[in-house]
Amino acid sequence: MRSVISILDLSTEELDKLIATAKDIIANPVKYQDKCAHKKLATLFFEPSTRTRLSFEAAMLELGGQVLGFSQASSSSASKGESMADTAKIVSCYADIMAIRHPREGAPFVASRNATVPVINAGDGGHNHPTQTLADLLTISRELGRLDNLTIGLCGDLKYGRTVHSLIEAMSRYPGIKFVLIAPEELKLPSYIRYNVLEKLGIPYEEISSLEEAMPQLDVLYMTRIQQERFEDLSVYERLKDSYVLNPEKMALAKEKMCVLHPLPRVNEISVKVDDDPRAAYFRQALNGKYMRMALILMLLEEAQRNPQREPLDETDLVYDLHCNNPKCISAVEQELPQAFRLTDKEAGIHRCIYCEQKA
């Protein structure tokens, strides 16, 4: 039995297979309408969501399955102090698969180590959001006809933007990819993504602060919201929130076949005047998310039926005598979780928390 916590849990071949399945679902919906009959999906959403939660629920319903769950932490026993591990064990008694969104980084990973059904990470803090990346990949494939030889601009909140982190990890495995990282100094891409993915794999990238300068070279522009909920100091948010606004004037600088993506919700970083531009793909992107979640649910349930045993934890290069200093890590609030770090760079002696991937 397998869970999907990071986009790296899926090989490039599996990504391509999921895209092919999603396209077949689009072309032949009746073929799939009873594929999950008598199966139940639990949606455990400990923070607000519209698209992701409803997309998962619509996906399961359109596969003929059923849905149960909650949409806020106050509706769960977490408000009484129940641990993530115990929640996962309990929900496993009632559902065949679960999707978890949580503000604490590493919470879905902890759930996956304790559940007896597959777990899908539906977003954990500023860490990972693999199913949004699946939506992104299908959208790029449908809009541009390929996933290779692309220049991808990532604009806005690259520090806390979990969708950006997962997209970089996914697209870095396709040939001919270049990234243009467009962000203010305070919201630049975290070093662990820059070093462990881009530099380690030799992926070309440039960091700039001007959206106008980047526009002419881009095949894909991935806009992001400056996320108020990720800032401890709201004065910093107020100063940065309008750093980038995409409007028709900036779109005039772009290629004719460029596509604009956004994980949504938007605030004011994309003008509504851009919505009618045929290159604006963000609402089509939201629909594509449903199809990719359908494909992923099918894949994980089929695998779980063949092999119901939980995948063992890879204990290679794990150490237990370090402490995670990330206040947003699940280990910061669930004291009985073992502090565990993996050696990720032997030359530099860098260990990273197995829950949130922050450096010790």
C-alpha angles and dihedrals in degrees: 000000000000136000129199112227099147131025085241088070085075122067121224088253090054091048090053091047091051090050090050091049091049091051090050090051089053091050097040111026095159090060090064103036095102101030092111100035111154092013124118130212119202114208109200106187113177092175133038121285137159109173100034098046096042090043092055091046093047089047093055094043092051088052089056095255134121133246135217133166145087137280103213137035092241089065092059137066088257085086086063093050101265112160124240090244093055092045090054092049092050096046090049086067092061108032139048095217135005138208116204131196115183136165091223115085111238097021095119089048090055089048091052091054091055106032123094091210131058116283124209119200106229092182132314116205111290092330120084139350106174099169092054086055090052088055089049093051094050090048094051090046093050096041100043103019095235146055098211136074095029135141107217123195117204112195135188125002104028094153101060097017103114090183089060093050093051093045092053091050091050101042093044088073093062121082124254097021123151126180128211109198111205113186144121115261093259093055102042121140113283114259094239090062094042095048103031096044114018102033097032091053095038094241111167115239141157130203117217137158100215120087091188091056092052100045102084095057100046128108091178128026113196109194121194136194120245096241114225092191092063095057122090090188108054092193088067090051092050090052095049104033096095097040093123130023120177112214137162091271091060091042088058087067093057133093118271091242098040117124128212119218131185127174089218158236095104123196109185103317091103118042115229085233087074093058095085093051107108088226091063101100102163098106091046085049090059091053091047088057090066092054094048092048088052090053092047094048090051093049096048095045091049091049092047090053091054095042116017094177117108114246110255118247113259102238095183111136094355120153127187104193098082131085130227112230096189106116090203095055117111088234089065092068104026100065097186093062110107114246103238131175132186123215102239101167116033095184094054094033092234119167122188130200111256090222105047103008092232116148118258 
